[in-house]
CSV table of C-alpha atoms in Angstrom, one decimal:
chain,number,residue,atom,x,y,z
A,7,MET,CA,37.8,-63.3,-118.9
A,8,GLN,CA,37.9,-67.0,-121.0
A,9,GLU,CA,36.3,-68.1,-117.3
A,10,THR,CA,33.9,-65.4,-117.6
A,11,LEU,CA,33.1,-66.4,-121.2
A,12,ASN,CA,32.6,-69.8,-120.5
A,13,TYR,CA,29.6,-69.2,-117.4
A,14,ILE,CA,28.1,-66.7,-119.6
A,15,ASN,CA,27.6,-69.4,-122.4
A,16,GLU,CA,26.7,-72.2,-119.9
A,17,ASN,CA,24.0,-69.9,-118.7
A,18,LYS,CA,22.5,-68.6,-121.9
A,19,GLN,CA,19.4,-70.1,-121.5
A,20,ARG,CA,19.1,-69.0,-117.9
A,21,PHE,CA,19.5,-65.6,-118.6
A,22,VAL,CA,16.8,-65.6,-121.2
A,23,ASP,CA,14.4,-67.5,-119.1
A,24,GLU,CA,15.2,-64.8,-115.9
A,25,LEU,CA,14.2,-62.0,-118.8
A,26,PHE,CA,11.0,-63.5,-119.7
A,27,GLU,CA,10.1,-63.2,-116.2
A,28,LEU,CA,10.8,-59.7,-116.1
A,29,LEU,CA,9.0,-58.8,-119.7
A,30,ARG,CA,5.8,-60.7,-117.8
A,31,ILE,CA,5.7,-57.5,-115.4
A,32,PRO,CA,3.7,-54.7,-117.1
A,33,SER,CA,5.3,-51.9,-115.4
A,34,ILE,CA,3.6,-49.3,-117.5
A,35,SER,CA,4.9,-45.6,-115.5
A,36,ALA,CA,2.8,-43.5,-117.6
A,37,ASP,CA,-0.4,-45.3,-116.3
A,38,PRO,CA,-1.6,-45.4,-113.0
A,39,ALA,CA,-3.6,-48.4,-113.6
A,40,TYR,CA,-0.4,-50.6,-113.6
A,41,LYS,CA,1.4,-48.8,-110.2
A,42,ASN,CA,1.6,-51.9,-108.8
A,43,ASP,CA,2.9,-53.7,-111.6
A,44,VAL,CA,5.7,-50.9,-111.8
A,45,LEU,CA,6.5,-51.3,-107.6
A,46,LYS,CA,6.6,-55.1,-108.3
A,47,CYS,CA,9.2,-54.7,-110.7
A,48,ALA,CA,11.6,-52.7,-109.0
A,49,ASP,CA,11.3,-55.3,-105.8
A,50,VAL,CA,12.3,-58.2,-108.8
A,51,CYS,CA,14.9,-55.9,-110.2
A,52,ALA,CA,16.2,-55.5,-106.7
A,53,GLU,CA,16.1,-59.5,-106.1
A,54,HIS,CA,18.0,-59.9,-109.4
A,55,LEU,CA,20.9,-57.8,-108.4
A,56,ARG,CA,20.8,-59.3,-104.9
A,57,ASN,CA,21.1,-62.6,-106.6
A,58,ALA,CA,24.1,-61.4,-108.7
A,59,GLY,CA,26.3,-60.7,-106.1
A,60,ALA,CA,25.7,-56.9,-105.3
A,61,ASP,CA,25.3,-55.8,-101.6
A,62,ASN,CA,23.1,-52.6,-100.0
A,63,VAL,CA,20.9,-53.4,-102.4
A,64,GLU,CA,17.8,-51.3,-101.5
A,65,VAL,CA,14.9,-50.1,-103.6
A,66,CYS,CA,14.7,-46.4,-102.4
A,67,GLU,CA,11.4,-44.4,-102.0
A,68,THR,CA,11.2,-41.4,-104.1
A,69,LYS,CA,8.0,-38.7,-104.7
A,70,GLY,CA,7.1,-41.3,-107.7
A,71,TYR,CA,8.3,-44.7,-108.5
A,72,PRO,CA,11.1,-46.2,-106.5
A,73,ILE,CA,14.7,-46.1,-107.7
A,74,VAL,CA,16.8,-49.3,-107.2
A,75,PHE,CA,20.1,-49.4,-106.2
A,76,GLY,CA,23.0,-51.7,-105.3
A,77,GLU,CA,26.6,-52.0,-105.3
A,78,LYS,CA,30.0,-53.9,-105.1
A,79,ILE,CA,32.8,-52.1,-103.4
A,80,ILE,CA,35.9,-54.1,-104.1
A,81,ASP,CA,38.7,-51.8,-103.4
A,82,THR,CA,38.2,-48.0,-102.9
A,83,ASN,CA,41.2,-47.3,-104.5
A,84,LEU,CA,39.8,-48.5,-108.0
A,85,PRO,CA,37.7,-47.2,-110.0
A,86,THR,CA,34.2,-47.3,-109.7
A,87,VAL,CA,31.4,-47.5,-112.9
A,88,LEU,CA,27.8,-46.4,-112.2
A,89,VAL,CA,25.4,-48.6,-114.2
A,90,TYR,CA,22.0,-47.0,-115.2
A,91,GLY,CA,18.9,-48.4,-116.7
A,92,HIS,CA,15.0,-48.4,-116.4
A,93,TYR,CA,12.5,-50.7,-115.6
A,94,ASP,CA,9.6,-48.8,-116.6
A,95,VAL,CA,8.2,-49.3,-120.0
A,96,GLN,CA,6.0,-47.6,-122.5
A,97,PRO,CA,2.4,-48.2,-122.9
A,98,ALA,CA,1.1,-51.1,-125.1
A,99,ASP,CA,-1.0,-49.6,-127.4
A,100,PRO,CA,-2.3,-50.2,-129.9
A,101,LEU,CA,-2.7,-53.4,-128.6
A,102,GLU,CA,-4.9,-54.8,-132.0
A,103,LEU,CA,-1.4,-54.5,-133.5
A,104,TRP,CA,0.9,-57.0,-131.7
A,105,ARG,CA,0.9,-60.0,-133.0
A,106,LYS,CA,0.8,-62.0,-129.7
A,107,PRO,CA,0.1,-60.0,-126.3
A,108,PRO,CA,2.8,-57.4,-125.3
A,109,PHE,CA,3.7,-59.0,-121.8
A,110,GLU,CA,3.5,-62.5,-123.1
A,111,PRO,CA,7.3,-62.7,-124.1
A,112,TYR,CA,8.2,-65.4,-126.9
A,113,ILE,CA,11.1,-65.8,-129.3
A,114,GLU,CA,10.8,-65.4,-133.0
A,115,LYS,CA,13.3,-65.9,-136.0
A,116,THR,CA,13.7,-62.9,-138.2
A,117,GLU,CA,15.3,-61.3,-141.6
A,118,LEU,CA,17.7,-59.4,-139.5
A,119,HIS,CA,17.6,-61.9,-136.2
A,120,PRO,CA,18.2,-65.5,-138.0
A,121,GLU,CA,18.9,-66.5,-134.6
A,122,GLY,CA,15.8,-65.3,-133.1
A,123,ALA,CA,14.8,-62.1,-131.2
A,124,ILE,CA,12.7,-61.8,-127.9
A,125,PHE,CA,9.2,-59.8,-128.9
A,126,ALA,CA,7.8,-58.0,-125.7
A,127,ARG,CA,7.1,-54.6,-124.3
A,128,GLY,CA,10.2,-53.8,-122.8
A,129,SER,CA,12.5,-56.2,-124.6
A,130,ALA,CA,14.9,-53.3,-126.0
A,131,ASP,CA,13.5,-50.2,-124.3
A,132,ASP,CA,15.3,-51.4,-121.7
A,133,LYS,CA,14.6,-54.4,-119.9
A,134,GLY,CA,16.4,-56.5,-122.2
A,135,GLN,CA,19.5,-53.9,-122.1
A,136,PHE,CA,20.0,-53.2,-118.5
A,137,PHE,CA,19.5,-56.9,-117.9
A,138,MET,CA,22.6,-57.4,-120.0
A,139,HIS,CA,24.7,-55.8,-117.0
A,140,VAL,CA,23.0,-57.9,-114.1
A,141,LYS,CA,24.0,-60.8,-116.1
A,142,ALA,CA,27.5,-59.6,-116.9
A,143,PHE,CA,27.5,-58.4,-113.4
A,144,GLU,CA,26.8,-62.0,-112.0
A,145,ALA,CA,29.0,-63.8,-114.5
A,146,MET,CA,32.3,-61.5,-113.1
A,147,MET,CA,31.1,-62.4,-109.5
A,148,LYS,CA,30.8,-66.0,-110.2
A,149,THR,CA,34.2,-66.1,-111.6
A,150,ASN,CA,35.8,-63.5,-109.5
A,151,THR,CA,36.6,-61.3,-112.2
A,152,LEU,CA,35.3,-58.2,-111.3
A,153,PRO,CA,38.2,-55.5,-111.8
A,154,CYS,CA,36.6,-52.6,-110.3
A,155,ASN,CA,34.0,-51.2,-108.3
A,156,VAL,CA,30.6,-51.2,-109.6
A,157,LYS,CA,26.7,-49.4,-108.5
A,158,PHE,CA,23.9,-50.0,-110.1
A,159,ILE,CA,20.7,-47.6,-110.4
A,160,LEU,CA,17.5,-48.6,-111.7
A,161,GLU,CA,14.5,-45.7,-112.1
A,162,GLY,CA,11.3,-46.7,-113.2
A,163,GLU,CA,10.4,-43.2,-114.6
A,164,GLU,CA,12.3,-42.8,-117.4
A,165,GLU,CA,9.5,-42.8,-120.0
A,166,VAL,CA,7.4,-40.5,-117.9
A,167,GLY,CA,10.4,-38.1,-117.7
A,168,SER,CA,12.8,-39.3,-114.9
A,169,VAL,CA,10.3,-37.2,-113.1
A,170,SER,CA,12.1,-37.9,-109.6
A,171,LEU,CA,15.7,-38.9,-110.6
A,172,GLY,CA,17.2,-35.6,-110.5
A,173,ASP,CA,16.3,-35.0,-107.0
A,174,PHE,CA,17.4,-38.2,-105.9
A,175,VAL,CA,20.7,-37.8,-107.5
A,176,ASN,CA,21.4,-34.6,-105.7
A,177,GLU,CA,20.1,-36.0,-102.6
A,178,ASN,CA,22.3,-39.2,-102.9
A,179,LYS,CA,25.6,-37.6,-104.5
A,180,GLU,CA,27.9,-39.4,-102.2
A,181,LYS,CA,26.0,-42.8,-102.5
A,182,LEU,CA,26.5,-42.1,-106.4
A,183,SER,CA,29.9,-41.1,-106.7
A,184,CYS,CA,31.8,-42.7,-109.6
A,185,ASP,CA,34.2,-42.4,-112.1
A,186,CYS,CA,31.8,-42.8,-115.3
A,187,ILE,CA,28.6,-44.0,-115.8
A,188,LEU,CA,27.6,-46.7,-118.1
A,189,ILE,CA,24.5,-46.9,-120.2
A,190,SER,CA,23.1,-49.5,-122.3
A,191,ASP,CA,19.6,-47.3,-123.9
A,192,THR,CA,20.9,-46.6,-127.1
A,193,HIS,CA,21.3,-48.6,-130.6
A,194,ILE,CA,24.1,-49.8,-132.7
A,195,TYR,CA,24.2,-49.0,-136.4
A,196,SER,CA,23.8,-52.9,-137.4
A,197,ASN,CA,25.4,-55.8,-136.0
A,198,GLU,CA,27.4,-55.7,-139.1
A,199,GLN,CA,28.6,-52.4,-138.2
A,200,PRO,CA,28.7,-52.2,-134.5
A,201,THR,CA,29.0,-48.5,-133.0
A,202,VAL,CA,29.0,-46.9,-129.9
A,203,THR,CA,26.7,-43.9,-129.5
A,204,THR,CA,28.8,-40.5,-128.9
A,205,GLY,CA,26.0,-38.2,-129.6
A,206,LEU,CA,22.3,-37.3,-128.3
A,207,ARG,CA,19.9,-34.8,-129.2
A,208,GLY,CA,18.4,-32.9,-126.2
A,209,LEU,CA,14.3,-32.3,-125.9
A,210,SER,CA,11.6,-29.8,-125.6
A,211,TYR,CA,8.2,-31.3,-125.5
A,212,VAL,CA,5.0,-28.5,-125.4
A,213,GLU,CA,1.1,-29.4,-125.8
A,214,VAL,CA,-0.7,-26.3,-127.6
A,215,GLU,CA,-4.3,-25.5,-127.2
A,216,VAL,CA,-6.0,-23.4,-130.0
A,217,GLU,CA,-9.8,-22.1,-128.9
A,218,GLY,CA,-12.5,-21.1,-131.1
A,219,PRO,CA,-15.8,-20.6,-130.3
A,220,ASN,CA,-17.1,-20.9,-126.4
A,221,ARG,CA,-18.9,-24.4,-127.3
A,222,ASP,CA,-19.3,-26.8,-129.9
A,223,LEU,CA,-20.8,-25.9,-132.6
A,224,HIS,CA,-23.6,-27.4,-135.7
A,225,SER,CA,-21.6,-27.7,-138.3
A,226,GLY,CA,-24.8,-26.7,-140.5
A,227,LEU,CA,-25.6,-23.7,-138.5
A,228,TYR,CA,-22.1,-22.2,-138.0
A,229,GLY,CA,-20.3,-23.8,-140.8
A,230,GLY,CA,-18.1,-21.3,-143.2
A,231,ALA,CA,-19.0,-18.6,-140.9
A,232,VAL,CA,-16.7,-19.1,-137.9
A,233,PRO,CA,-13.2,-20.3,-137.4
A,234,ASN,CA,-13.0,-24.2,-136.7
A,235,PRO,CA,-9.7,-24.6,-134.4
A,236,ILE,CA,-8.8,-27.7,-135.8
A,237,HIS,CA,-8.1,-26.3,-139.4
A,238,VAL,CA,-6.4,-23.2,-137.6
A,239,LEU,CA,-4.2,-25.7,-135.5
A,240,SER,CA,-3.3,-27.8,-138.9
A,241,ARG,CA,-2.4,-24.5,-140.8
A,242,MET,CA,-0.3,-23.6,-137.5
A,243,ILE,CA,1.1,-26.7,-137.3
A,244,ALA,CA,2.1,-27.0,-141.2
A,245,ASN,CA,3.5,-23.4,-140.8
A,246,LEU,CA,6.2,-24.4,-138.4
A,247,ILE,CA,8.4,-26.0,-141.0
A,248,ASP,CA,8.8,-24.5,-144.8
A,249,GLU,CA,9.6,-26.1,-148.0
A,250,ASN,CA,13.2,-26.9,-147.2
A,251,GLY,CA,12.5,-28.7,-144.4
A,252,HIS,CA,14.0,-25.8,-142.4
A,253,ILE,CA,12.0,-25.0,-139.4
A,254,THR,CA,10.6,-21.2,-139.2
A,255,ILE,CA,10.6,-20.4,-135.3
A,256,ASP,CA,12.1,-17.1,-134.9
A,257,GLY,CA,15.7,-18.0,-133.6
A,258,PHE,CA,15.4,-21.6,-133.5
A,259,TYR,CA,19.0,-22.1,-135.0
A,260,ASP,CA,20.7,-19.0,-133.3
A,261,ASN,CA,22.7,-21.8,-131.3
A,262,VAL,CA,23.1,-24.9,-133.3
A,263,GLU,CA,26.1,-26.6,-133.3
A,264,VAL,CA,28.0,-25.8,-136.6
A,265,VAL,CA,29.6,-29.6,-137.2
A,266,SER,CA,32.8,-29.3,-139.2
A,267,ASP,CA,33.3,-31.2,-142.4
A,268,SER,CA,35.6,-33.4,-141.2
A,269,ASP,CA,33.0,-34.3,-138.7
A,270,ARG,CA,30.6,-34.7,-141.6
A,271,THR,CA,32.7,-37.0,-143.8
A,272,GLU,CA,33.7,-39.0,-140.9
A,273,MET,CA,30.1,-39.6,-139.8
A,274,ASN,CA,29.0,-40.3,-143.4
A,275,LYS,CA,31.2,-43.4,-143.1
A,276,LEU,CA,28.3,-45.2,-141.7
A,277,LYS,CA,27.0,-46.8,-144.6
A,278,ASP,CA,24.1,-44.9,-145.2
A,279,ASN,CA,21.4,-47.1,-147.6
A,280,PRO,CA,18.2,-45.1,-148.6
A,281,GLU,CA,16.8,-48.0,-150.2
A,282,GLU,CA,17.1,-50.1,-146.7
A,283,PHE,CA,16.2,-47.3,-144.5
A,284,LYS,CA,12.7,-46.9,-146.7
A,285,LYS,CA,11.9,-50.6,-146.7
A,286,SER,CA,12.3,-51.0,-143.0
A,287,ILE,CA,9.7,-48.4,-142.3
A,288,GLY,CA,7.2,-48.9,-145.2
A,289,LEU,CA,7.7,-45.7,-147.5
A,290,SER,CA,8.7,-44.9,-151.1
A,291,GLY,CA,10.7,-41.8,-150.2
A,292,VAL,CA,12.3,-39.6,-147.8
A,293,GLU,CA,12.3,-36.1,-146.8
A,294,GLY,CA,13.8,-33.4,-144.5
A,295,GLU,CA,16.2,-30.4,-144.1
A,296,LYS,CA,17.8,-29.6,-147.5
A,297,GLY,CA,22.1,-29.8,-148.1
A,298,TYR,CA,21.7,-33.1,-145.1
A,299,THR,CA,21.7,-36.6,-145.7
A,300,THR,CA,19.4,-38.9,-143.8
A,301,LEU,CA,22.1,-39.6,-141.1
A,302,GLU,CA,22.7,-36.0,-140.4
A,303,ARG,CA,19.3,-35.0,-140.5
A,304,ALA,CA,18.4,-38.0,-137.6
A,305,SER,CA,21.3,-37.0,-135.5
A,306,ILE,CA,23.2,-33.7,-135.5
A,307,ARG,CA,20.3,-31.6,-136.9
A,308,PRO,CA,17.4,-30.3,-134.5
A,309,THR,CA,13.7,-31.1,-135.6
A,310,LEU,CA,10.2,-30.5,-135.1
A,311,ASP,CA,7.3,-33.0,-134.8
A,312,CYS,CA,3.9,-33.1,-134.3
A,313,ASN,CA,3.2,-36.7,-131.6
A,314,GLY,CA,-0.6,-36.0,-131.7
A,315,ILE,CA,-3.4,-34.2,-132.7
A,316,TRP,CA,-7.1,-34.2,-131.6
A,317,GLY,CA,-10.3,-32.1,-131.0
A,318,GLY,CA,-14.1,-32.3,-131.8
A,319,TYR,CA,-15.8,-35.6,-132.2
A,320,THR,CA,-13.9,-39.1,-132.6
A,321,GLY,CA,-16.3,-41.5,-131.8
A,322,GLU,CA,-18.3,-43.9,-133.5
A,323,GLY,CA,-20.6,-42.6,-136.3
A,324,ALA,CA,-21.4,-39.2,-136.9
A,325,LYS,CA,-21.6,-36.1,-134.9
A,326,THR,CA,-21.7,-32.7,-137.3
A,327,VAL,CA,-19.7,-30.2,-134.7
A,328,ILE,CA,-17.0,-27.3,-135.5
A,329,PRO,CA,-15.4,-28.0,-132.0
A,330,SER,CA,-14.4,-25.1,-129.4
A,331,LYS,CA,-11.0,-26.4,-129.0
A,332,ALA,CA,-8.1,-28.5,-131.1
A,333,PHE,CA,-4.9,-30.0,-128.9
A,334,ALA,CA,-1.8,-31.2,-130.4
A,335,LYS,CA,1.4,-32.4,-128.6
A,336,ILE,CA,4.7,-31.3,-130.8
A,337,SER,CA,8.3,-32.3,-129.5
A,338,MET,CA,11.4,-30.5,-130.7
A,339,ARG,CA,14.7,-32.4,-130.2
A,340,LEU,CA,17.5,-30.3,-130.0
A,341,VAL,CA,21.6,-30.5,-130.4
A,342,PRO,CA,24.4,-28.9,-129.0
A,343,TYR,CA,24.0,-25.8,-128.1
A,344,GLN,CA,20.5,-25.3,-127.5
A,345,THR,CA,18.6,-25.7,-124.3
A,346,PRO,CA,15.1,-26.9,-123.8
A,347,GLU,CA,14.5,-23.7,-121.8
A,348,GLU,CA,15.3,-21.5,-124.6
A,349,ILE,CA,13.5,-23.4,-127.4
A,350,THR,CA,10.4,-24.0,-125.4
A,351,GLU,CA,10.6,-19.9,-125.1
A,352,LYS,CA,10.9,-19.2,-128.7
A,353,PHE,CA,8.3,-21.8,-129.5
A,354,THR,CA,5.3,-20.3,-127.5
A,355,LYS,CA,6.5,-17.1,-128.7
A,356,TYR,CA,6.2,-17.6,-132.2
A,357,PHE,CA,3.3,-19.6,-131.9
A,358,GLU,CA,1.3,-16.9,-130.0
A,359,LYS,CA,2.6,-14.6,-133.0
A,360,ILE,CA,1.3,-16.8,-136.2
A,361,ALA,CA,-2.0,-17.2,-134.2
A,362,PRO,CA,-4.9,-15.5,-136.0
A,363,ASP,CA,-7.0,-12.9,-133.7
A,364,THR,CA,-10.3,-14.8,-134.0
A,365,VAL,CA,-8.6,-17.9,-131.8
A,366,LYS,CA,-6.7,-18.1,-128.3
A,367,VAL,CA,-3.7,-20.2,-128.0
A,368,LYS,CA,-2.4,-21.8,-125.0
A,369,VAL,CA,1.3,-23.3,-125.0
A,370,THR,CA,1.9,-25.4,-122.1
A,371,PRO,CA,5.3,-27.0,-121.8
A,372,HIS,CA,6.3,-30.9,-120.6
A,373,HIS,CA,9.2,-32.3,-120.2
A,374,GLY,CA,12.8,-31.5,-121.6
A,375,GLY,CA,16.6,-32.2,-121.7
A,376,MET,CA,19.6,-31.3,-122.8
A,377,PRO,CA,21.8,-32.7,-125.6
A,378,TYR,CA,24.8,-34.9,-125.0
A,379,VAL,CA,28.1,-35.7,-126.6
A,380,LEU,CA,30.9,-37.6,-125.5
A,381,GLN,CA,34.3,-37.1,-127.6
A,382,SER,CA,36.0,-40.3,-129.1
A,383,ASP,CA,39.1,-39.5,-128.0
A,384,THR,CA,38.3,-40.2,-124.4
A,385,LYS,CA,39.3,-43.2,-122.0
A,386,GLU,CA,35.3,-44.2,-121.6
A,387,PHE,CA,34.9,-43.9,-125.5
A,388,LEU,CA,37.7,-46.0,-125.8
A,389,ALA,CA,37.0,-48.5,-123.2
A,390,ALA,CA,33.8,-49.1,-125.1
A,391,LYS,CA,35.2,-48.9,-128.5
A,392,GLN,CA,37.9,-51.7,-127.2
A,393,ALA,CA,35.5,-54.0,-125.8
A,394,MET,CA,32.9,-54.1,-128.5
A,395,GLU,CA,35.7,-54.6,-131.0
A,396,THR,CA,36.7,-57.8,-129.2
A,397,ALA,CA,33.2,-59.0,-128.9
A,398,PHE,CA,32.2,-58.4,-132.2
A,399,GLY,CA,35.5,-59.2,-134.0
A,400,LYS,CA,34.9,-55.6,-135.9
A,401,GLU,CA,35.7,-52.4,-136.4
A,402,VAL,CA,33.6,-50.5,-133.7
A,403,LEU,CA,32.8,-46.4,-135.2
A,404,PRO,CA,31.5,-43.6,-133.3
A,405,TYR,CA,28.0,-42.9,-133.8
A,406,ARG,CA,25.3,-40.0,-133.1
A,407,SER,CA,22.0,-41.0,-132.0
A,408,GLY,CA,18.8,-38.4,-132.8
A,409,GLY,CA,17.2,-40.0,-129.5
A,410,SER,CA,17.4,-38.6,-126.1
A,411,ILE,CA,18.2,-39.6,-122.6
A,412,PRO,CA,18.0,-36.3,-120.8
A,413,ILE,CA,19.4,-37.2,-117.5
A,414,THR,CA,23.1,-37.9,-118.9
A,415,SER,CA,23.5,-34.1,-118.8
A,416,MET,CA,22.5,-34.1,-115.5
A,417,PHE,CA,24.6,-36.9,-114.3
A,418,GLU,CA,27.4,-35.1,-115.7
A,419,LYS,CA,26.8,-31.9,-113.7
A,420,VAL,CA,25.8,-33.5,-110.3
A,421,LEU,CA,28.1,-36.3,-110.0
A,422,GLY,CA,31.2,-34.8,-112.7
A,423,ALA,CA,31.0,-38.2,-114.5
A,424,LYS,CA,31.1,-39.0,-118.4
A,425,SER,CA,28.2,-41.0,-119.5
A,426,VAL,CA,29.3,-43.9,-121.8
A,427,LEU,CA,26.3,-45.0,-124.3
A,428,MET,CA,27.2,-48.5,-125.0
A,429,GLY,CA,23.8,-50.0,-126.1
A,430,PHE,CA,23.0,-52.9,-128.3
A,431,GLY,CA,19.6,-52.5,-129.9
A,432,LEU,CA,18.7,-51.5,-133.8
A,433,ASP,CA,16.8,-48.9,-134.9
A,434,SER,CA,14.5,-51.3,-136.1
A,435,ASP,CA,13.6,-53.2,-132.6
A,436,ALA,CA,10.3,-51.4,-132.9
A,437,ILE,CA,11.0,-49.7,-129.6
A,438,HIS,CA,7.8,-47.4,-128.5
A,439,SER,CA,5.6,-49.4,-131.2
A,440,PRO,CA,3.6,-52.8,-131.6
A,441,ASN,CA,5.9,-55.9,-131.5
A,442,GLU,CA,9.0,-54.1,-130.2
A,443,HIS,CA,11.7,-57.1,-130.1
A,444,TYR,CA,15.5,-57.4,-129.3
A,445,GLY,CA,17.8,-59.6,-131.1
A,446,LEU,CA,18.9,-63.0,-128.7
A,447,PHE,CA,22.5,-61.9,-131.0
A,448,ASN,CA,22.2,-58.4,-129.4
A,449,PHE,CA,21.2,-59.6,-126.1
A,450,TYR,CA,24.2,-62.1,-125.8
A,451,LYS,CA,26.9,-59.7,-127.4
A,452,GLY,CA,25.9,-56.9,-124.8
A,453,ILE,CA,26.7,-59.7,-121.7
A,454,GLU,CA,30.0,-60.6,-123.9
A,455,SER,CA,31.0,-57.0,-123.7
A,456,ILE,CA,30.4,-55.3,-120.3
A,457,PRO,CA,33.3,-57.7,-118.8
A,458,LEU,CA,35.7,-56.3,-121.4
A,459,PHE,CA,34.2,-52.9,-120.5
A,460,PHE,CA,35.2,-53.0,-117.1
A,461,GLU,CA,38.6,-54.5,-117.7
A,462,ASN,CA,39.4,-51.9,-120.5
A,463,TYR,CA,38.4,-49.1,-118.3
A,464,SER,CA,40.0,-50.6,-115.0
A,465,LYS,CA,43.1,-50.3,-116.9
C-alpha cells in the first residue's frame, strides 16, 4: 500500500492537469447544442481508462449519450467492484454569476479549502469524483497492487435522469456482473468529520400548468374580473405546505419510514452548527418541518419544493397582460418506503382537487427515483469506513444525505449488488450552482482512500 501512496504523491500535479483537460469539455447533457462536446467527453474518458490500464474499453452506444465501459479482471475467483460515475454536467447558467468562465478551470484558496479548490463546472459533480477512481486504479495498476477485479461504467445522462442507463444495465447484466458497486457522487459532512453516506432520498419531479383565459388579456380591460393563472398557481403552491412545514397532499406520509429514536440520536451526533449552516448559504434563519432538526429535515424526512415558476411577460420593459397560462416545476424528495409512482399519483390528484373551477390544470410527470439505504453493519459500508479512517486519521460516521441518485436502487434490483456511496465533496461545493468547486484536499483524499477500500473489501 505504501508503494501505491508513493505513486499517488509523485503524480499529484499530473492528476490535476489531466482533470483540467476533462473539465474544459462542456459536456452539458441537457442542451442539444453541446451534443458534440458530450460525445467528445465520452471518448476522452475512454482514453483515460485505457491509459490507466483497463481492458476491453468501449464507448457503448445507447438511445441517448454513450456509456463508457472498461474492466480489469485479474482473477475470476476474486470479488469484482463496479465503479459508477457520470461525465455529463449541469448547464452553467447564469453565466454572469461565475467569477471566471465555468469551463476554464482554475485553483483558488478559500476559507474551507486553504490548500486550494478547483473551480469549474463538473469539478465536484462528478468529473472530479469519478476521476479519483481512474487515478486510484492507475496507481494500483502501476504498482501491481490491484487486489480484486474492477469494472467501470461512466454515463452521460445522469443530469437528465439517466434515461438510457436502465436499458443498458438490463441488456448487459453479464458484462456488468459484480459483487458491489462503488459510487463517488455524494459528499462528506466536513473535512473534520468524514462520513460515509448510508442513505439517499428518492425523487418525484413534475411540471404543472394552470390555464385560465383562452389568450393573454389586457390587464386594464380585464383586470379584476378574471382569474390570473399566475395568482392561482402561486396560491396553490403555497397551500401545498402548511405553517408547520407539513406537506398537505392527501396520504403523502402514509408510507414514510419511521426512524427510531436511537437512530435519530446516532445521526445527530454529527455536530449540527445552525449558525455555520446559515452563514454558509447567506441566511438569517432556517425553517422546515416542526419537530425535526435541520439534519433530519434534510435527510430522513420527505420534502416538496418549487424549483421554478413562470408565465406571462418576463422580457425587458413592460407588457400589461393577464397571461393565459402559468407553469411551475416541482420536486419532491422521498424517503423509504415511498415510491415515485405513488407520490406522483397522489400529487396529481391533490393538485387537481385544490384547483378552483375557474381554471384548468395539467400535471406532467418527469423523472423519478427510489430512495436507497445501505445498512452500517454491512461489509461494503465497513470497508469504506475503515478505508476513510485510515486516510483521514479520524473516526468516520454514517450519514444520510438528502440528495438522490435514482440508479442505486436500480443497480441493486438488476445486478443484485449493494452500492457504496463513498463521496468526498462538501455540501458547500456549489454543485448545480455558479462557481462550483472541489477541494484539492478532498480530491487527493479520495485517491488515497479508494485503494484502501479495494484492499479492505477484498479481505
